[in-house]
PDB file of C-alpha atoms in Angstrom:
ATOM      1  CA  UNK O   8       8.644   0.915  17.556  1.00  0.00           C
ATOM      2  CA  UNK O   9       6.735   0.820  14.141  1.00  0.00           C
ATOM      3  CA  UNK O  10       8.866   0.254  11.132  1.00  0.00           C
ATOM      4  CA  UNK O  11       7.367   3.332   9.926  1.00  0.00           C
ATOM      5  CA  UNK O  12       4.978   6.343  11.801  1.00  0.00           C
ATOM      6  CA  UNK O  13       3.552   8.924  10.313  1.00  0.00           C
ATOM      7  CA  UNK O  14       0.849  11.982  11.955  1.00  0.00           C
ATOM      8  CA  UNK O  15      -2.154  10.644  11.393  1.00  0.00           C
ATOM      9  CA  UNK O  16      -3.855  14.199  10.855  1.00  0.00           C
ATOM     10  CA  UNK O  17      -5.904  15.042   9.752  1.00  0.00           C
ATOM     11  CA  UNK O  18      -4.010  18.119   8.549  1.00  0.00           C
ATOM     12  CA  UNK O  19      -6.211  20.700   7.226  1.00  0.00           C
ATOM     13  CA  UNK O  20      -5.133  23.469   4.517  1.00  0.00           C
ATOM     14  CA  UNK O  21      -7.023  26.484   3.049  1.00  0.00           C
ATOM     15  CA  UNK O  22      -6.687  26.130  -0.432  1.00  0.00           C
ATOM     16  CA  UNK O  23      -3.451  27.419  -2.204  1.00  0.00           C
ATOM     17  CA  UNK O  24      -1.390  26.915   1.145  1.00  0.00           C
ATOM     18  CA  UNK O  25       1.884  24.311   1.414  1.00  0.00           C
ATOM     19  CA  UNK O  26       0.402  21.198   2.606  1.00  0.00           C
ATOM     20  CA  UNK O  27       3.717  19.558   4.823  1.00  0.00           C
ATOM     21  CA  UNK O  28       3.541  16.308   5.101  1.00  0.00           C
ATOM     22  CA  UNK O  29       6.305  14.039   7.395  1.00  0.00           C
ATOM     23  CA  UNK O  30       7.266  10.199   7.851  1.00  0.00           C
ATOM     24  CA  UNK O  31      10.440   8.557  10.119  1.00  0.00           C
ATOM     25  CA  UNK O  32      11.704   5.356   9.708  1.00  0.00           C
ATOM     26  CA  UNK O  33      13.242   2.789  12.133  1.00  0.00           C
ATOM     27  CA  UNK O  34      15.583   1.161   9.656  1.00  0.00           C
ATOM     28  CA  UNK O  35      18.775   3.015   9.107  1.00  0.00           C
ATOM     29  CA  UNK O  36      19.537   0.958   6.066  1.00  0.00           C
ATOM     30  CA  UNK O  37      16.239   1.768   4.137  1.00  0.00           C
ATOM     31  CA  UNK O  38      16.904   2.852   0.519  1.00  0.00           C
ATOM     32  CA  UNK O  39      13.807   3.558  -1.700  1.00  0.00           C
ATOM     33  CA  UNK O  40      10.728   5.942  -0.067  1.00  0.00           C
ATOM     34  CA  UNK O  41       7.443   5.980  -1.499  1.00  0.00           C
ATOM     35  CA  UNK O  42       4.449   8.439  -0.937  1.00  0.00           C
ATOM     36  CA  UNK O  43       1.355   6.954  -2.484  1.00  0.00           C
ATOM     37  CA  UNK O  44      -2.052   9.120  -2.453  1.00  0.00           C
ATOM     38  CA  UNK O  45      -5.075   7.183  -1.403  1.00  0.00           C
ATOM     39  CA  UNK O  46      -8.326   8.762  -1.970  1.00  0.00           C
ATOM     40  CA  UNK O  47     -11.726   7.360   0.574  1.00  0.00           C
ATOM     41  CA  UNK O  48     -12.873   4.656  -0.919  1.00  0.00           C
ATOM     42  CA  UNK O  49     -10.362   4.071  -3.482  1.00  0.00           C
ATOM     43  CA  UNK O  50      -6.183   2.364  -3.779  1.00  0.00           C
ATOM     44  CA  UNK O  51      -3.353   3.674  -3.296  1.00  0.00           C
ATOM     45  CA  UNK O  52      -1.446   5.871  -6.290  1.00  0.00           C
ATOM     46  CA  UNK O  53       1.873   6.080  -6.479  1.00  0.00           C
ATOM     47  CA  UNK O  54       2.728   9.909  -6.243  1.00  0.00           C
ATOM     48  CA  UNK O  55       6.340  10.150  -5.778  1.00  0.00           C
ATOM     49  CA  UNK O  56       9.427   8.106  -5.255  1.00  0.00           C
ATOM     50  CA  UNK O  57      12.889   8.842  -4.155  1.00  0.00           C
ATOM     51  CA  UNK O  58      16.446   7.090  -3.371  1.00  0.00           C
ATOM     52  CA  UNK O  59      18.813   9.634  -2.291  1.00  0.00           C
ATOM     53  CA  UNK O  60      19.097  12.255  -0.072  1.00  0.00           C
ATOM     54  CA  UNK O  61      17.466  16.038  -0.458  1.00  0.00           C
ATOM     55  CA  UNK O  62      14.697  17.539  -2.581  1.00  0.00           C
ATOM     56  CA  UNK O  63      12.985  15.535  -5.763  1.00  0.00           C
ATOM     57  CA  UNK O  64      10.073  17.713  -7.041  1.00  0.00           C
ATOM     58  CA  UNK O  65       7.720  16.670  -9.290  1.00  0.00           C
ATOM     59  CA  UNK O  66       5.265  19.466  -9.690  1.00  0.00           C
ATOM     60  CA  UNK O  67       3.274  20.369  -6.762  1.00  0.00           C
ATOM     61  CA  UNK O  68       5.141  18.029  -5.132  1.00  0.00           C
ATOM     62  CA  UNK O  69       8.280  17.863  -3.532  1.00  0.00           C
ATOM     63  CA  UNK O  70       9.306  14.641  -1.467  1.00  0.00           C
ATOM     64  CA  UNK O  71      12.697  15.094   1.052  1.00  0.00           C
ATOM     65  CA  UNK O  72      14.764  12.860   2.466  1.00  0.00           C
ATOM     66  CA  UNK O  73      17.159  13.050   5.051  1.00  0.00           C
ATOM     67  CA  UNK O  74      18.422   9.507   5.494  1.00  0.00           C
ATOM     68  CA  UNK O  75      20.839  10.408   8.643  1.00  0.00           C
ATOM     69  CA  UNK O  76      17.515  11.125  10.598  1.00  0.00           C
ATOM     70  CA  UNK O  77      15.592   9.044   8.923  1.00  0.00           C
ATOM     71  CA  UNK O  78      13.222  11.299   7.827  1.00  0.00           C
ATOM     72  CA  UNK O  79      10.950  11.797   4.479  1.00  0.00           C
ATOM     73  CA  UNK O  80       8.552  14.242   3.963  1.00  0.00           C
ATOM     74  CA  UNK O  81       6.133  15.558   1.271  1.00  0.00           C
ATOM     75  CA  UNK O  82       5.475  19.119   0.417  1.00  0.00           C
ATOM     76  CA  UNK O  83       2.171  20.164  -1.754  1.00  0.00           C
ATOM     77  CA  UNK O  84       1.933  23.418  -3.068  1.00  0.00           C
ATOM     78  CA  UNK O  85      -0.588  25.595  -4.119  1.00  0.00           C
ATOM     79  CA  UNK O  86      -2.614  23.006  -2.355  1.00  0.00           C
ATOM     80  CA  UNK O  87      -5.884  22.246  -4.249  1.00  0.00           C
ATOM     81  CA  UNK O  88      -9.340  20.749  -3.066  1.00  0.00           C
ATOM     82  CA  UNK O  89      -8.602  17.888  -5.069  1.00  0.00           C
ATOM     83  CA  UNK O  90      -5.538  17.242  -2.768  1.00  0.00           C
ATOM     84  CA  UNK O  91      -7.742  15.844   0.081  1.00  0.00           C
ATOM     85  CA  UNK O  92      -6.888  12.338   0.363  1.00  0.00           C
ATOM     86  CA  UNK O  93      -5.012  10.253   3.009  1.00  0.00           C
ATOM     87  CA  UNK O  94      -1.107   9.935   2.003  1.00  0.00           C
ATOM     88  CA  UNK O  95       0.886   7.063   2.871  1.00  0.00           C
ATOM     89  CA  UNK O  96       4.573   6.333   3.363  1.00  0.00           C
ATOM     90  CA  UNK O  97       6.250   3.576   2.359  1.00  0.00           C
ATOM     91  CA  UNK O  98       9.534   2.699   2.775  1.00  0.00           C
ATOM     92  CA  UNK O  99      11.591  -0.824   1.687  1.00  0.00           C
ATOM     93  CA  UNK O 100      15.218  -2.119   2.891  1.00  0.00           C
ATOM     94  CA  UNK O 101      17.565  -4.661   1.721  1.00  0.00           C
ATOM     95  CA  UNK O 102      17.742  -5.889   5.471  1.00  0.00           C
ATOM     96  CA  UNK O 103      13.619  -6.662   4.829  1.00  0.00           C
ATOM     97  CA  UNK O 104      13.812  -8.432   1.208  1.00  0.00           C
ATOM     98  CA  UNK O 105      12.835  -5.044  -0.194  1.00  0.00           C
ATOM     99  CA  UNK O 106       9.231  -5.233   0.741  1.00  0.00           C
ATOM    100  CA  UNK O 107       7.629  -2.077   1.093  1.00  0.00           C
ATOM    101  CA  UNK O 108       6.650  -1.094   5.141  1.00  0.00           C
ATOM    102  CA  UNK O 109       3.447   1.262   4.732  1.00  0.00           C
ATOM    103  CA  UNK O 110       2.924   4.180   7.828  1.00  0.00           C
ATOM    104  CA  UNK O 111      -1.251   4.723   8.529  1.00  0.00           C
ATOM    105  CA  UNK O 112      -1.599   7.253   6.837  1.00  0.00           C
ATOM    106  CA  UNK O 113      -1.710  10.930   7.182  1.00  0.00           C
ATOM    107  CA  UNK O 114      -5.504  12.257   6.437  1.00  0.00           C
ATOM    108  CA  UNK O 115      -4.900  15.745   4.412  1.00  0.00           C
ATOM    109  CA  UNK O 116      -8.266  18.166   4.033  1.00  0.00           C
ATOM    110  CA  UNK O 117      -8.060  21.115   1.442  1.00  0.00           C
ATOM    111  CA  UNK O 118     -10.274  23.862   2.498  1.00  0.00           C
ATOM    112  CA  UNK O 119     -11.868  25.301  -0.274  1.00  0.00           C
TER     113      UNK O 119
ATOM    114  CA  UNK D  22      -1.867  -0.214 -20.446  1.00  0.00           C
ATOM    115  CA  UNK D  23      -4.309  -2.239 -18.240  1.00  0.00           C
ATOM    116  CA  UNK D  24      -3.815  -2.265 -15.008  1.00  0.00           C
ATOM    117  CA  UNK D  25      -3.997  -4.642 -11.802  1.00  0.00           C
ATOM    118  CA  UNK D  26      -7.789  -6.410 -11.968  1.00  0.00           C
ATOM    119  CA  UNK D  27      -9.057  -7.779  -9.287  1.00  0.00           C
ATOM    120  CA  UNK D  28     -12.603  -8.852  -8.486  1.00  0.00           C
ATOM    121  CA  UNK D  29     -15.050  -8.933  -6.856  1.00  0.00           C
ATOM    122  CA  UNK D  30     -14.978  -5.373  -5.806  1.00  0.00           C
ATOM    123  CA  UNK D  31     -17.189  -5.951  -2.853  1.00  0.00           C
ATOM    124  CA  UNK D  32     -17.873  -8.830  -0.754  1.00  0.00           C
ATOM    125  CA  UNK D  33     -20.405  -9.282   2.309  1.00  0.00           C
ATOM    126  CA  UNK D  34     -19.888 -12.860   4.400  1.00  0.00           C
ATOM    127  CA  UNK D  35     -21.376 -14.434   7.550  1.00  0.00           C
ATOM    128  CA  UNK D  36     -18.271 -15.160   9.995  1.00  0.00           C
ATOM    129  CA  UNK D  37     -17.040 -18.790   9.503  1.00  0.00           C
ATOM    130  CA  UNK D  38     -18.193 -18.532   5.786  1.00  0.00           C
ATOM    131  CA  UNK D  39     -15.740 -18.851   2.871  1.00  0.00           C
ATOM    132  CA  UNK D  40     -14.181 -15.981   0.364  1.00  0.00           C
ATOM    133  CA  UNK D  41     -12.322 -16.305  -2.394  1.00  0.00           C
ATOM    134  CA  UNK D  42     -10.586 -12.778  -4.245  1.00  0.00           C
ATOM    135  CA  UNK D  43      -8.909 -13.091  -7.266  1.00  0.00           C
ATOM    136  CA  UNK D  44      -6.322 -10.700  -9.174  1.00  0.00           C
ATOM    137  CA  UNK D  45      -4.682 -10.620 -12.851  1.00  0.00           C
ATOM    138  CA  UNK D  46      -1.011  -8.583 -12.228  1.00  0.00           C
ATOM    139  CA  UNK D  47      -0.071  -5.838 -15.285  1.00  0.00           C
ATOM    140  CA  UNK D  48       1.000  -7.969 -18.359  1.00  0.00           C
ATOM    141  CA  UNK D  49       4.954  -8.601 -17.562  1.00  0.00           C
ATOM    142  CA  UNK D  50       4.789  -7.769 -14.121  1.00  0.00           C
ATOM    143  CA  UNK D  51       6.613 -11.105 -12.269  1.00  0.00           C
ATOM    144  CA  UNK D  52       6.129  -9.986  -8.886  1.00  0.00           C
ATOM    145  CA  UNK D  53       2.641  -9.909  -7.242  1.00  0.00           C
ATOM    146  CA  UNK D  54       1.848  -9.203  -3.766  1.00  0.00           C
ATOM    147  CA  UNK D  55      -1.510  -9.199  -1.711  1.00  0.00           C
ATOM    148  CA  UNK D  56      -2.017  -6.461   0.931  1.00  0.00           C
ATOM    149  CA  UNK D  57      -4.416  -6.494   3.889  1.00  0.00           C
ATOM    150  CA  UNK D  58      -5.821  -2.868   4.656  1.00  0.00           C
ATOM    151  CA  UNK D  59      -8.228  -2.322   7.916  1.00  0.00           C
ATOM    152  CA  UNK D  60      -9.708   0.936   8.011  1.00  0.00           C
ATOM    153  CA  UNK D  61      -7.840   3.595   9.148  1.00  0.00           C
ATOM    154  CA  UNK D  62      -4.363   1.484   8.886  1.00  0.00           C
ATOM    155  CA  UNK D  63      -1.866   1.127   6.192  1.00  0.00           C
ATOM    156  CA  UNK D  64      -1.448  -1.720   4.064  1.00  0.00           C
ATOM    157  CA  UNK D  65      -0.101  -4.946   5.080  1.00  0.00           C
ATOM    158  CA  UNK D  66       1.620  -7.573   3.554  1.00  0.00           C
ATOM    159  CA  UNK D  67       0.133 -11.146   3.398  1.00  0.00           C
ATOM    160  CA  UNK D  68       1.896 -12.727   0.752  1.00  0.00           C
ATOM    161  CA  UNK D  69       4.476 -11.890  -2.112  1.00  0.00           C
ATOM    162  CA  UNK D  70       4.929 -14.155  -5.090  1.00  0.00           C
ATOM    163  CA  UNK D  71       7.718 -14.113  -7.848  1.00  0.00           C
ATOM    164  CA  UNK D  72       6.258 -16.264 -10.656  1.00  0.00           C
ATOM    165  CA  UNK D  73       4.329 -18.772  -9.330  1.00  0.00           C
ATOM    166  CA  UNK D  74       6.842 -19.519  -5.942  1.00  0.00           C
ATOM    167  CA  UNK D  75       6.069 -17.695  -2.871  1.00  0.00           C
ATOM    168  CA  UNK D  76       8.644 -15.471  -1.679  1.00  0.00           C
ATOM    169  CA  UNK D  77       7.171 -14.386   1.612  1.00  0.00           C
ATOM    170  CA  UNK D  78       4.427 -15.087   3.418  1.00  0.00           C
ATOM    171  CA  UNK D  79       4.961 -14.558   7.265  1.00  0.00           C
ATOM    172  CA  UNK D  80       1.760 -12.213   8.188  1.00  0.00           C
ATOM    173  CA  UNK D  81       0.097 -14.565   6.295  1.00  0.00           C
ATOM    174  CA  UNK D  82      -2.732 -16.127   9.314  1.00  0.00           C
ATOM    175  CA  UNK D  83      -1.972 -19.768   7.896  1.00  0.00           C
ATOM    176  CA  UNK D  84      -4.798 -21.005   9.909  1.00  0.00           C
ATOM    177  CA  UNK D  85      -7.246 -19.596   7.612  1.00  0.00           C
ATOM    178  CA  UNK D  86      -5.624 -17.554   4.786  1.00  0.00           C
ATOM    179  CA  UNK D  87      -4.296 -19.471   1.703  1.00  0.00           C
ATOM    180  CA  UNK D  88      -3.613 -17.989  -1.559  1.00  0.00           C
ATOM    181  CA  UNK D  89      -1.872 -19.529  -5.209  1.00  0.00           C
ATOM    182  CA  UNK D  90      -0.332 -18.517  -8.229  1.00  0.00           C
ATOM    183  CA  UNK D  91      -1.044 -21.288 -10.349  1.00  0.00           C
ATOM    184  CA  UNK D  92       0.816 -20.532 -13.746  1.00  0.00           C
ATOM    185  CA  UNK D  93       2.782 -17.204 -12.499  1.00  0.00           C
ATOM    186  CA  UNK D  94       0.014 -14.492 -13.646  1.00  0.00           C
ATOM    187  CA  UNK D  95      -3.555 -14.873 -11.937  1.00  0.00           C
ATOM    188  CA  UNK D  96      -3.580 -14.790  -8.499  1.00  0.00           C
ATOM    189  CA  UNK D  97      -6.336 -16.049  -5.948  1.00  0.00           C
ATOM    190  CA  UNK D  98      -6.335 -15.366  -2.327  1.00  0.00           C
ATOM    191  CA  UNK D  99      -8.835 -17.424  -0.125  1.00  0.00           C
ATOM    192  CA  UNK D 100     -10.274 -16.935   3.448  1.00  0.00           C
ATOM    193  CA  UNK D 101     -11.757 -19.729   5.440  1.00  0.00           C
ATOM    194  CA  UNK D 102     -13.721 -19.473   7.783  1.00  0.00           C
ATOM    195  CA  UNK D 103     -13.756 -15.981   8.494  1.00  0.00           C
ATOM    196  CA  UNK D 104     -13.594 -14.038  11.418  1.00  0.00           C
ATOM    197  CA  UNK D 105     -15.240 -10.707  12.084  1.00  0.00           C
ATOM    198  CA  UNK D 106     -11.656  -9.205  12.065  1.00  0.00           C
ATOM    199  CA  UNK D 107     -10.872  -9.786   8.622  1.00  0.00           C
ATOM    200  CA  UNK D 108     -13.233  -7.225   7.396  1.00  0.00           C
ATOM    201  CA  UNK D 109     -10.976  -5.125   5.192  1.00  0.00           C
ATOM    202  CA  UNK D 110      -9.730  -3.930   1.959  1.00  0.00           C
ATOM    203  CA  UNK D 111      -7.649  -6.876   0.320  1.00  0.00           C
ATOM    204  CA  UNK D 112      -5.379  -5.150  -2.304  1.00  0.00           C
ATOM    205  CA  UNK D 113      -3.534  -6.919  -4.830  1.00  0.00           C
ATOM    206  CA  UNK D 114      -0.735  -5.168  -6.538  1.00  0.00           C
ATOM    207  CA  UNK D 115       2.011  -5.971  -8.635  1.00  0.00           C
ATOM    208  CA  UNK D 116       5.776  -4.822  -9.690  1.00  0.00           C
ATOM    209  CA  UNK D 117       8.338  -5.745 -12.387  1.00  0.00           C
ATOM    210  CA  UNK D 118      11.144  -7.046  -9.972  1.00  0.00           C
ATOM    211  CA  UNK D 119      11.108  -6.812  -6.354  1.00  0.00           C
ATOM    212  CA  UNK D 120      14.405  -4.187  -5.195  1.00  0.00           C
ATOM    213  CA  UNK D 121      13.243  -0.739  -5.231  1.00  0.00           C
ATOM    214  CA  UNK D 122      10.914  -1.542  -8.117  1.00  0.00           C
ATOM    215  CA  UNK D 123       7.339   0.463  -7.790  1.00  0.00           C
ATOM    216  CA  UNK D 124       4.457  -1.670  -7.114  1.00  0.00           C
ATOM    217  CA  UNK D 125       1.040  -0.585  -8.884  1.00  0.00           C
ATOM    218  CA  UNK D 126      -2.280  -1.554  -6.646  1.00  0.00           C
ATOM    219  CA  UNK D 127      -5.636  -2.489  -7.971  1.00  0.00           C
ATOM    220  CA  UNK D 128      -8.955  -1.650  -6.600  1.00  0.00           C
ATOM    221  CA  UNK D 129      -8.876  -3.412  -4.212  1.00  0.00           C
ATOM    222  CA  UNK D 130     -11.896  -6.286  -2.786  1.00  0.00           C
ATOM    223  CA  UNK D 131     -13.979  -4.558   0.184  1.00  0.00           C
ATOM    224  CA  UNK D 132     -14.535  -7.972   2.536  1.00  0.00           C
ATOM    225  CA  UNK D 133     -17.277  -7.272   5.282  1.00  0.00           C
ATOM    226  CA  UNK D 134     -18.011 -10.019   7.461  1.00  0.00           C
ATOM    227  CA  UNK D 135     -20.532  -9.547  10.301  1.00  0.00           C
TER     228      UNK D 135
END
């Protein structure tokens, strides 16, 4: 089982629409779950963080975690063209010296 | 605020020919790591330093992968000889501390060996 899985998409969105992104984990004693944005061609950006469970919103973005099913997701709203990238999960654990586990990847495409 | 440097941005080898990346962390930043990304895959962890000692570096292919941190800031990460499989991105990144700290990546160094 991989330490982290995400869809690998590509998920495709007409513009404006809620973009709903989702990551599980196998580690039950993860703590701190990242979602970085990674446009083609380019690094990875740290979007959003969050520790504890339920809803952190920053913005158009809302990141959820539900750490009893080891579950995160990512929410973008009033998705934009400028959205399209590929956005990975990370998550890190105590148990795994706190390095960060990425997913692939999921591949999001705003439709104009 | 400058952020994680790393050069050369793009790199084309012959397999069994040498490579060398190197990366300058954020100013402050103790922790530096360098991440393996194939195409279509997430990034993977080679090696993690704190200072200038290594903290972890079991994915790191031993055989043919080496990488220092000389005075705890610059970093260098060397492949030799290459193998067709080690065309990737190489990322470098960096972080403050290591638990639950966020880790900024740089550019990253395309590698294409053929």
């Amino acid at each position: 089982q991989k330490e982290v899985e995400q869809n690998s998409g590509p998920l495709s969105v007409p513009e404006g629409a809620i973009a709903s992104l989702n990551c599980t984990y196998s580690d039950r004693g993860s703590q701190s779950f990242f979602w970085y944005r990674q446009y083609s061609g380019k690094s990875p950006e740290l979007i959003m963080f969050i520790y504890s469970n339920g809803d952190k919103e920053d913005g158009r973005f809302t990141a959820q975690l539900n750490k009893a099913s080891q579950y995160v997701s990512l929410l973008i709203r009033d998705s934009q063209p400028s959205d399209s990238a590929t956005y990975l999960c990370a998550v890190n654990s105590p148990s795994n010296d706190y390095k960060l586990s990425f997913g692939a990847g999921t591949t999001v495409t705003v439709r104009a | 605020e400058a952020g994680v440097a790393q050069s050369p941005r793009y790199k084309i080898i012959e397999k069994r020919q040498s490579v060398a990346f190197w990366c300058n962390p954020i100013s402050g930043h103790a922790t530096l790591y360098w991440y393996q990304q194939i195409l279509g895959q997430g990034p993977k962890l080679l090696i993690q330093f704190q200072n200038n000692g290594v903290v972890d570096d079991s994915q790191l292919p031993k055989d043919r992968f080496s990488a220092e941190r000389l005075k705890g800031v610059d970093s260098t990460l060397k492949i030799q000889p290459a193998k067709l499989e080690d065309s990737a991105v190489y990322l470098c990144a960096s972080s403050q501390g290591t638990a639950g700290n966020t880790i900024y990546f740089g550019e990253g160094s395309w590698l294409t060996v053929v």
